[in-house]
mmCIF file of C-alpha atoms in Angstrom:
data_model
loop_
_atom_site.group_PDB
_atom_site.id
_atom_site.type_symbol
_atom_site.label_atom_id
_atom_site.label_comp_id
_atom_site.label_asym_id
_atom_site.label_seq_id
_atom_site.Cartn_x
_atom_site.Cartn_y
_atom_site.Cartn_z
ATOM 1 C CA MET L 1 15.466 17.122 -12.161
ATOM 2 C CA LYS L 2 12.897 17.165 -14.606
ATOM 3 C CA ALA L 3 9.997 15.105 -13.726
ATOM 4 C CA VAL L 4 6.220 14.311 -14.928
ATOM 5 C CA GLN L 5 3.061 16.113 -13.009
ATOM 6 C CA ILE L 6 0.047 16.846 -12.938
ATOM 7 C CA GLU L 7 -1.444 19.329 -10.073
ATOM 8 C CA LYS L 8 -5.695 17.640 -9.681
ATOM 9 C CA TYR L 9 -7.138 14.654 -11.180
ATOM 10 C CA THR L 10 -8.268 15.110 -14.270
ATOM 11 C CA LYS L 11 -10.164 13.582 -17.296
ATOM 12 C CA ASP L 12 -7.396 14.890 -19.542
ATOM 13 C CA LEU L 13 -4.509 13.553 -20.097
ATOM 14 C CA GLN L 14 -2.270 16.581 -19.950
ATOM 15 C CA THR L 15 0.617 16.874 -17.360
ATOM 16 C CA MET L 16 3.532 19.368 -17.271
ATOM 17 C CA VAL L 17 7.517 18.674 -17.087
ATOM 18 C CA LYS L 18 8.728 20.193 -13.781
ATOM 19 C CA GLU L 19 11.715 21.651 -12.416
ATOM 20 C CA ILE L 20 11.866 19.705 -8.821
ATOM 21 C CA PRO L 21 14.177 19.013 -6.349
ATOM 22 C CA VAL L 22 16.448 15.596 -6.668
ATOM 23 C CA PRO L 23 15.067 13.750 -3.577
ATOM 24 C CA THR L 24 16.943 12.359 -0.378
ATOM 25 C CA ILE L 25 16.702 8.731 0.697
ATOM 26 C CA THR L 26 16.786 7.566 3.947
ATOM 27 C CA ASP L 27 18.528 4.756 5.126
ATOM 28 C CA ASP L 28 16.443 1.362 3.953
ATOM 29 C CA GLN L 29 16.293 3.530 0.687
ATOM 30 C CA VAL L 30 18.584 3.628 -2.406
ATOM 31 C CA LEU L 31 18.741 6.538 -4.972
ATOM 32 C CA VAL L 32 17.811 5.584 -8.276
ATOM 33 C CA LYS L 33 19.318 7.219 -11.404
ATOM 34 C CA VAL L 34 16.021 6.427 -14.446
ATOM 35 C CA LYS L 35 16.906 4.849 -17.828
ATOM 36 C CA VAL L 36 13.739 3.949 -18.878
ATOM 37 C CA ALA L 37 10.344 4.153 -17.161
ATOM 38 C CA ALA L 38 7.079 2.208 -18.494
ATOM 39 C CA VAL L 39 3.656 4.111 -19.692
ATOM 40 C CA ASN L 40 1.191 1.591 -18.249
ATOM 41 C CA PRO L 41 -2.836 1.688 -18.455
ATOM 42 C CA LEU L 42 -2.413 2.294 -14.667
ATOM 43 C CA GLU L 43 -0.868 5.514 -15.254
ATOM 44 C CA LEU L 44 -4.257 6.499 -17.151
ATOM 45 C CA LEU L 45 -6.056 5.820 -13.329
ATOM 46 C CA ASN L 46 -3.823 7.806 -11.332
ATOM 47 C CA ILE L 47 -4.133 10.797 -13.656
ATOM 48 C CA THR L 48 -8.046 10.385 -13.063
ATOM 49 C CA GLY L 49 -8.674 9.517 -9.608
ATOM 50 C CA ALA L 50 -9.762 6.018 -11.030
ATOM 51 C CA VAL L 51 -7.861 4.628 -8.010
ATOM 52 C CA LYS L 52 -8.183 7.625 -5.521
ATOM 53 C CA LEU L 53 -10.268 5.386 -3.263
ATOM 54 C CA MET L 54 -7.625 2.283 -3.292
ATOM 55 C CA GLN L 55 -4.733 5.443 -2.782
ATOM 56 C CA ASP L 56 -5.163 9.004 -2.538
ATOM 57 C CA TYR L 57 -2.439 11.260 -3.933
ATOM 58 C CA PRO L 58 -0.639 14.282 -2.477
ATOM 59 C CA MET L 59 -0.535 16.888 -5.240
ATOM 60 C CA PRO L 60 2.003 17.931 -7.145
ATOM 61 C CA LEU L 61 2.154 14.170 -7.832
ATOM 62 C CA THR L 62 5.521 12.583 -10.201
ATOM 63 C CA LEU L 63 3.509 9.831 -12.202
ATOM 64 C CA GLY L 64 4.820 6.739 -13.388
ATOM 65 C CA ASN L 65 4.996 3.177 -11.405
ATOM 66 C CA GLU L 66 7.185 1.042 -13.254
ATOM 67 C CA LEU L 67 10.999 1.623 -14.169
ATOM 68 C CA THR L 68 14.989 0.784 -14.440
ATOM 69 C CA GLY L 69 17.771 2.502 -13.986
ATOM 70 C CA VAL L 70 21.215 2.865 -11.527
ATOM 71 C CA VAL L 71 21.744 2.744 -8.526
ATOM 72 C CA GLU L 72 23.348 6.795 -7.309
ATOM 73 C CA LYS L 73 23.163 6.389 -3.391
ATOM 74 C CA VAL L 74 22.552 3.551 -1.008
ATOM 75 C CA GLY L 75 20.816 4.215 2.078
ATOM 76 C CA ASP L 76 22.325 2.550 5.380
ATOM 77 C CA LYS L 77 20.365 -0.096 6.787
ATOM 78 C CA VAL L 78 20.851 -0.996 2.786
ATOM 79 C CA LYS L 79 23.007 -4.263 2.628
ATOM 80 C CA ASP L 80 21.979 -5.504 -0.983
ATOM 81 C CA TYR L 81 22.512 -3.439 -3.651
ATOM 82 C CA GLN L 82 25.678 -1.381 -4.695
ATOM 83 C CA ILE L 83 26.206 2.176 -6.222
ATOM 84 C CA GLY L 84 26.578 1.280 -9.942
ATOM 85 C CA GLU L 85 23.629 -1.449 -10.467
ATOM 86 C CA LYS L 86 21.252 -1.835 -12.857
ATOM 87 C CA ILE L 87 17.846 -2.956 -10.998
ATOM 88 C CA TYR L 88 13.990 -2.526 -12.291
ATOM 89 C CA SER L 89 10.982 -1.748 -10.382
ATOM 90 C CA ARG L 90 7.449 -1.390 -9.728
ATOM 91 C CA LEU L 91 7.589 1.272 -7.288
ATOM 92 C CA PRO L 92 5.573 1.058 -3.640
ATOM 93 C CA ILE L 93 1.856 2.570 -4.544
ATOM 94 C CA GLU L 94 1.661 4.891 -2.175
ATOM 95 C CA SER L 95 5.610 6.433 -3.140
ATOM 96 C CA ILE L 96 5.628 6.381 -7.088
ATOM 97 C CA GLY L 97 7.057 8.301 -9.139
ATOM 98 C CA ALA L 98 9.439 6.884 -12.166
ATOM 99 C CA PHE L 99 8.351 9.790 -14.522
ATOM 100 C CA ALA L 100 11.135 11.325 -13.144
ATOM 101 C CA GLU L 101 15.128 11.675 -13.489
ATOM 102 C CA TYR L 102 16.025 10.192 -10.153
ATOM 103 C CA VAL L 103 13.806 8.210 -7.933
ATOM 104 C CA ALA L 104 14.088 7.238 -4.266
ATOM 105 C CA ILE L 105 13.069 3.597 -3.467
ATOM 106 C CA ASP L 106 12.902 1.282 -0.817
ATOM 107 C CA ALA L 107 15.216 -1.269 -1.254
ATOM 108 C CA LYS L 108 11.709 -3.810 -0.449
ATOM 109 C CA ALA L 109 10.962 -2.703 -3.679
ATOM 110 C CA ILE L 110 13.644 -3.158 -6.240
ATOM 111 C CA ALA L 111 15.458 -6.273 -7.939
ATOM 112 C CA HIS L 112 18.427 -6.685 -10.167
ATOM 113 C CA LEU L 113 17.659 -6.360 -13.293
ATOM 114 C CA PRO L 114 17.856 -9.814 -15.054
ATOM 115 C CA GLU L 115 20.917 -10.819 -17.483
ATOM 116 C CA ASN L 116 18.736 -11.220 -20.700
ATOM 117 C CA LEU L 117 16.953 -7.245 -20.339
ATOM 118 C CA ASP L 118 18.062 -4.044 -21.266
ATOM 119 C CA PHE L 119 16.559 -0.943 -19.490
ATOM 120 C CA SER L 120 14.144 -0.976 -22.427
ATOM 121 C CA THR L 121 12.539 -4.172 -22.168
ATOM 122 C CA GLY L 122 13.399 -4.760 -18.158
ATOM 123 C CA ALA L 123 11.429 -1.642 -18.141
ATOM 124 C CA ALA L 124 8.062 -3.470 -19.560
ATOM 125 C CA ALA L 125 8.832 -6.724 -17.095
ATOM 126 C CA ALA L 126 8.628 -5.618 -13.032
ATOM 127 C CA LEU L 127 4.610 -4.919 -13.242
ATOM 128 C CA THR L 128 3.117 -7.231 -15.342
ATOM 129 C CA GLY L 129 5.681 -9.872 -14.266
ATOM 130 C CA LEU L 130 4.260 -8.890 -9.968
ATOM 131 C CA THR L 131 0.594 -8.403 -11.072
ATOM 132 C CA ALA L 132 0.870 -11.978 -12.856
ATOM 133 C CA TYR L 133 2.632 -13.270 -10.012
ATOM 134 C CA GLN L 134 0.220 -11.894 -7.246
ATOM 135 C CA ALA L 135 -2.346 -13.189 -9.306
ATOM 136 C CA LEU L 136 -1.341 -17.241 -9.566
ATOM 137 C CA HIS L 137 -0.032 -17.285 -6.281
ATOM 138 C CA GLU L 138 -1.391 -15.225 -4.100
ATOM 139 C CA GLU L 139 -5.107 -15.101 -5.639
ATOM 140 C CA LEU L 140 -5.505 -17.974 -7.240
ATOM 141 C CA GLN L 141 -3.494 -20.252 -5.767
ATOM 142 C CA ALA L 142 -3.036 -22.490 -8.840
ATOM 143 C CA LYS L 143 -1.475 -25.731 -8.469
ATOM 144 C CA ALA L 144 0.597 -28.106 -11.329
ATOM 145 C CA GLY L 145 -2.437 -29.502 -13.856
ATOM 146 C CA GLN L 146 -4.931 -26.729 -12.731
ATOM 147 C CA THR L 147 -5.601 -24.509 -16.340
ATOM 148 C CA VAL L 148 -6.290 -21.204 -16.559
ATOM 149 C CA PHE L 149 -7.746 -19.217 -19.205
ATOM 150 C CA ILE L 150 -6.680 -15.769 -19.779
ATOM 151 C CA PRO L 151 -8.785 -13.611 -22.225
ATOM 152 C CA GLY L 152 -7.679 -10.635 -24.156
ATOM 153 C CA GLY L 153 -4.290 -12.410 -23.232
ATOM 154 C CA SER L 154 -1.712 -11.229 -25.747
ATOM 155 C CA GLY L 155 -0.623 -8.070 -24.826
ATOM 156 C CA SER L 156 2.228 -7.019 -22.137
ATOM 157 C CA PHE L 157 0.314 -8.849 -19.160
ATOM 158 C CA GLY L 158 0.449 -12.468 -21.050
ATOM 159 C CA GLN L 159 3.725 -11.970 -22.317
ATOM 160 C CA MET L 160 4.862 -12.521 -18.410
ATOM 161 C CA ALA L 161 1.704 -14.454 -17.699
ATOM 162 C CA ILE L 162 2.039 -17.318 -19.549
ATOM 163 C CA PRO L 163 5.624 -18.182 -18.937
ATOM 164 C CA LEU L 164 4.821 -17.880 -14.955
ATOM 165 C CA ALA L 165 1.939 -19.994 -15.223
ATOM 166 C CA LYS L 166 4.019 -22.081 -17.324
ATOM 167 C CA ASN L 167 6.766 -22.581 -14.609
ATOM 168 C CA LEU L 168 3.689 -23.627 -12.125
ATOM 169 C CA GLY L 169 2.764 -26.583 -14.027
ATOM 170 C CA LEU L 170 -0.279 -24.993 -15.199
ATOM 171 C CA THR L 171 -2.454 -25.375 -18.841
ATOM 172 C CA VAL L 172 -3.268 -22.027 -20.683
ATOM 173 C CA ILE L 173 -5.067 -20.988 -22.791
ATOM 174 C CA VAL L 174 -5.402 -17.738 -24.123
ATOM 175 C CA SER L 175 -7.600 -15.222 -26.661
ATOM 176 C CA GLY L 176 -6.030 -12.477 -28.841
ATOM 177 C CA SER L 177 -6.433 -11.043 -32.280
ATOM 178 C CA ALA L 178 -5.073 -13.333 -35.461
ATOM 179 C CA GLU L 179 -1.786 -11.131 -35.314
ATOM 180 C CA ALA L 180 -0.649 -12.431 -32.057
ATOM 181 C CA LYS L 181 -0.906 -16.266 -32.217
ATOM 182 C CA GLU L 182 2.339 -17.564 -33.041
ATOM 183 C CA ARG L 183 4.217 -15.055 -30.574
ATOM 184 C CA THR L 184 2.006 -16.220 -27.526
ATOM 185 C CA LEU L 185 2.168 -20.052 -28.707
ATOM 186 C CA ALA L 186 6.050 -19.136 -28.524
ATOM 187 C CA ALA L 187 5.557 -17.848 -25.379
ATOM 188 C CA GLY L 188 4.159 -21.190 -23.923
ATOM 189 C CA ALA L 189 0.714 -21.018 -25.003
ATOM 190 C CA ASP L 190 -1.197 -24.040 -24.893
ATOM 191 C CA LYS L 191 -3.864 -23.389 -26.946
ATOM 192 C CA TYR L 192 -4.809 -19.945 -28.850
ATOM 193 C CA LEU L 193 -7.965 -18.973 -29.575
ATOM 194 C CA ASP L 194 -8.658 -15.866 -32.403
ATOM 195 C CA TYR L 195 -11.123 -13.862 -30.504
ATOM 196 C CA LYS L 196 -12.697 -12.615 -34.480
ATOM 197 C CA THR L 197 -13.826 -15.904 -35.266
ATOM 198 C CA GLU L 198 -13.740 -18.224 -32.080
ATOM 199 C CA ASN L 199 -16.205 -17.758 -29.357
ATOM 200 C CA TYR L 200 -14.101 -18.973 -26.142
ATOM 201 C CA TRP L 201 -17.323 -19.862 -24.289
ATOM 202 C CA GLU L 202 -18.737 -21.971 -26.757
ATOM 203 C CA LEU L 203 -15.629 -24.177 -27.377
ATOM 204 C CA LEU L 204 -13.680 -24.194 -24.014
ATOM 205 C CA GLU L 205 -13.977 -27.588 -21.425
ATOM 206 C CA PRO L 206 -14.725 -25.725 -18.376
ATOM 207 C CA VAL L 207 -11.111 -24.353 -17.011
ATOM 208 C CA ASP L 208 -10.023 -23.426 -12.954
ATOM 209 C CA PHE L 209 -9.450 -20.095 -13.232
ATOM 210 C CA VAL L 210 -10.121 -17.117 -14.995
ATOM 211 C CA ILE L 211 -7.661 -13.932 -15.146
ATOM 212 C CA ASP L 212 -10.083 -11.364 -16.434
ATOM 213 C CA THR L 213 -8.330 -8.271 -18.982
ATOM 214 C CA LEU L 214 -11.208 -7.124 -20.386
ATOM 215 C CA GLY L 215 -13.463 -5.945 -17.340
ATOM 216 C CA GLU L 216 -17.095 -6.143 -17.196
ATOM 217 C CA LYS L 217 -18.257 -6.644 -20.312
ATOM 218 C CA GLU L 218 -16.718 -9.866 -20.426
ATOM 219 C CA PHE L 219 -17.673 -11.360 -17.050
ATOM 220 C CA ASP L 220 -20.669 -13.013 -17.607
ATOM 221 C CA ARG L 221 -18.794 -14.998 -20.543
ATOM 222 C CA GLU L 222 -15.722 -15.504 -18.260
ATOM 223 C CA LEU L 223 -17.639 -17.044 -15.354
ATOM 224 C CA SER L 224 -19.803 -19.502 -17.927
ATOM 225 C CA ILE L 225 -16.330 -21.174 -18.233
ATOM 226 C CA ILE L 226 -15.410 -21.539 -14.542
ATOM 227 C CA LYS L 227 -15.449 -25.114 -13.321
ATOM 228 C CA PRO L 228 -17.909 -24.995 -10.005
ATOM 229 C CA GLY L 229 -15.429 -23.533 -7.037
ATOM 230 C CA GLY L 230 -12.877 -22.515 -9.326
ATOM 231 C CA LYS L 231 -11.896 -18.691 -8.800
ATOM 232 C CA LEU L 232 -12.139 -15.450 -11.026
ATOM 233 C CA VAL L 233 -9.585 -12.327 -10.619
ATOM 234 C CA SER L 234 -9.297 -9.606 -12.188
ATOM 235 C CA LEU L 235 -7.127 -6.885 -12.973
ATOM 236 C CA ILE L 236 -9.829 -4.233 -14.353
ATOM 237 C CA ALA L 237 -13.395 -5.333 -13.103
ATOM 238 C CA GLY L 238 -13.137 -3.492 -9.980
ATOM 239 C CA PRO L 239 -12.997 -4.182 -6.300
ATOM 240 C CA ASN L 240 -14.562 -5.947 -3.850
ATOM 241 C CA LYS L 241 -14.690 -6.341 -0.307
ATOM 242 C CA GLN L 242 -12.359 -9.352 -0.390
ATOM 243 C CA PHE L 243 -10.659 -6.848 -1.391
ATOM 244 C CA ALA L 244 -10.595 -3.774 1.054
ATOM 245 C CA ILE L 245 -10.657 -7.279 3.919
ATOM 246 C CA ASP L 246 -7.614 -8.797 2.047
ATOM 247 C CA LYS L 247 -6.162 -5.019 2.318
ATOM 248 C CA GLY L 248 -6.532 -4.295 6.130
ATOM 249 C CA MET L 249 -8.335 -1.364 5.236
ATOM 250 C CA PRO L 250 -10.999 0.532 7.429
ATOM 251 C CA LYS L 251 -14.298 -0.830 7.966
ATOM 252 C CA ALA L 252 -16.204 2.419 6.024
ATOM 253 C CA LYS L 253 -13.808 0.867 2.903
ATOM 254 C CA GLN L 254 -14.740 -2.405 3.298
ATOM 255 C CA LEU L 255 -18.713 -1.295 2.958
ATOM 256 C CA LEU L 256 -17.909 1.459 0.299
ATOM 257 C CA PHE L 257 -15.569 -1.651 -2.318
ATOM 258 C CA GLY L 258 -18.708 -4.596 -0.634
ATOM 259 C CA LEU L 259 -21.136 -1.922 -2.192
ATOM 260 C CA ALA L 260 -19.262 -1.941 -5.516
ATOM 261 C CA GLY L 261 -18.592 -5.127 -5.916
ATOM 262 C CA LYS L 262 -21.253 -6.302 -5.053
ATOM 263 C CA LYS L 263 -22.776 -7.441 -8.449
ATOM 264 C CA PHE L 264 -19.292 -9.133 -9.392
ATOM 265 C CA ASP L 265 -19.758 -11.405 -5.818
ATOM 266 C CA LYS L 266 -23.341 -12.122 -6.885
ATOM 267 C CA LYS L 267 -22.943 -13.046 -9.696
ATOM 268 C CA ALA L 268 -19.912 -15.451 -9.320
ATOM 269 C CA ARG L 269 -21.943 -17.206 -6.487
ATOM 270 C CA GLU L 270 -24.645 -18.255 -8.630
ATOM 271 C CA LYS L 271 -21.851 -20.184 -10.648
ATOM 272 C CA ASN L 272 -20.312 -21.196 -7.177
ATOM 273 C CA VAL L 273 -16.979 -19.583 -8.174
ATOM 274 C CA GLU L 274 -14.709 -17.299 -5.805
ATOM 275 C CA TYR L 275 -14.534 -13.456 -7.372
ATOM 276 C CA ARG L 276 -10.988 -12.232 -6.669
ATOM 277 C CA PHE L 277 -9.674 -8.368 -7.376
ATOM 278 C CA ILE L 278 -6.352 -7.721 -7.779
ATOM 279 C CA PHE L 279 -4.349 -4.070 -7.595
ATOM 280 C CA VAL L 280 -0.457 -5.175 -7.797
ATOM 281 C CA ARG L 281 1.854 -4.201 -5.478
ATOM 282 C CA SER L 282 6.259 -3.793 -5.534
ATOM 283 C CA ASP L 283 7.588 -7.066 -3.926
ATOM 284 C CA GLY L 284 11.114 -7.368 -4.362
ATOM 285 C CA GLU L 285 11.972 -10.771 -2.640
ATOM 286 C CA GLN L 286 9.174 -11.761 -5.841
ATOM 287 C CA LEU L 287 10.329 -9.803 -8.207
ATOM 288 C CA LYS L 288 13.522 -11.916 -7.916
ATOM 289 C CA GLU L 289 11.900 -14.732 -8.320
ATOM 290 C CA ILE L 290 10.746 -13.519 -11.512
ATOM 291 C CA SER L 291 14.558 -11.998 -12.638
ATOM 292 C CA ARG L 292 15.396 -16.038 -12.630
ATOM 293 C CA ILE L 293 11.792 -17.423 -14.323
ATOM 294 C CA ILE L 294 13.101 -14.673 -16.863
ATOM 295 C CA GLU L 295 16.445 -15.442 -17.180
ATOM 296 C CA LYS L 296 15.385 -19.206 -17.791
ATOM 297 C CA ASN L 297 13.117 -18.802 -20.268
ATOM 298 C CA ASN L 298 14.931 -15.696 -21.734
ATOM 299 C CA ILE L 299 11.807 -14.049 -21.625
ATOM 300 C CA VAL L 300 11.751 -10.384 -23.378
ATOM 301 C CA PRO L 301 8.920 -8.346 -23.116
ATOM 302 C CA ALA L 302 7.758 -6.532 -26.437
ATOM 303 C CA ILE L 303 8.232 -2.852 -26.530
ATOM 304 C CA ASP L 304 6.971 -0.436 -28.700
ATOM 305 C CA PRO L 305 9.078 0.957 -30.838
ATOM 306 C CA THR L 306 8.339 4.642 -30.444
ATOM 307 C CA VAL L 307 10.788 6.743 -28.889
ATOM 308 C CA PHE L 308 9.397 8.968 -26.102
ATOM 309 C CA ARG L 309 10.877 11.364 -24.089
ATOM 310 C CA LEU L 310 9.799 12.907 -20.401
ATOM 311 C CA GLU L 311 8.862 15.947 -22.417
ATOM 312 C CA ASP L 312 6.476 13.221 -24.760
ATOM 313 C CA ALA L 313 4.192 11.979 -21.825
ATOM 314 C CA ASP L 314 1.456 13.397 -23.498
ATOM 315 C CA GLN L 315 1.880 12.047 -26.018
ATOM 316 C CA ALA L 316 2.837 8.004 -24.960
ATOM 317 C CA LEU L 317 -0.321 8.202 -22.714
ATOM 318 C CA GLN L 318 -2.327 8.984 -25.413
ATOM 319 C CA LEU L 319 -1.187 6.002 -27.315
ATOM 320 C CA VAL L 320 -1.826 3.430 -24.259
ATOM 321 C CA ALA L 321 -4.954 4.968 -23.916
ATOM 322 C CA LYS L 322 -5.981 5.455 -28.053
ATOM 323 C CA GLY L 323 -3.692 3.873 -29.529
ATOM 324 C CA HIS L 324 -2.709 -0.003 -30.812
ATOM 325 C CA PRO L 325 0.872 0.515 -29.536
ATOM 326 C CA LYS L 326 3.056 -3.204 -30.598
ATOM 327 C CA GLY L 327 3.868 -3.410 -27.211
ATOM 328 C CA LYS L 328 5.295 -1.720 -23.795
ATOM 329 C CA VAL L 329 5.345 2.205 -24.579
ATOM 330 C CA LEU L 330 8.378 3.582 -23.085
ATOM 331 C CA LEU L 331 10.057 6.528 -21.421
ATOM 332 C CA ARG L 332 13.465 6.942 -22.759
ATOM 333 C CA VAL L 333 14.927 9.367 -19.415
ATOM 334 C CA ASP L 334 18.468 9.043 -19.823
#
């Protein structure tokens, strides 16, 4: 089968399409014929090795974290899935490989494709959906009546995070470009700020939570609008000691991440705010709940119209890294 691989971590976004064997499955896995794989900013981090302290991969590495596909084979212990069924998945962190014609996946990491999504739109839902779900439920432990602000939340993350937050009963405020205002309000946002003409740190009343999608450059401004006792969870700023503890990492990594995240923790403490970092994991049970919300609210993620195939992986990666995609960038595999 064809697979898009790297042979070492590199700052150059260059991959190879190689012929490798179709994977065999264990009793707990399913073999999936990949239909569409999503190209996420996470792929850039996998290629450069930016996340190797959290997950260091053996080489060569088949890239790709998110997909839709059809079940081709079922392990002996798998009861919930049958051959021919449509599924979607954020692959387990330790065993990625969506940029391939086939992939073996633990059955606990998949869910049936939502009925209102096709293979393309479904490929844009799992990773951002799980990120939003885990941020809201696990990191923030958000409750109805509270308010969350998502700066830069008009993109692919926001289009999943907004309806999931509304489903919890939260008030949702988003900032982004003027072009994305109507679509973001249609997704359920209660208030939208144009980042070019409106400074949220001057306009907003204090909020309970911020979900950071912009990173360190925005950190101080985000902290300034959080109520005492509130929380900031970042998808991008960087891990801290609490992250390492929560993941059950050894003491050495707890120390290392504690040093790396010290500046974020210190600034947050000074504002009486808790800082959290999230690195989304696979979870089929959570995906089932996300599917229910997707179907209930007819959520259809935006996808970029450019057609890429496995052989075009480098161009797709460049679009994610330096372009302005109009939604999730996809590789059509089958």
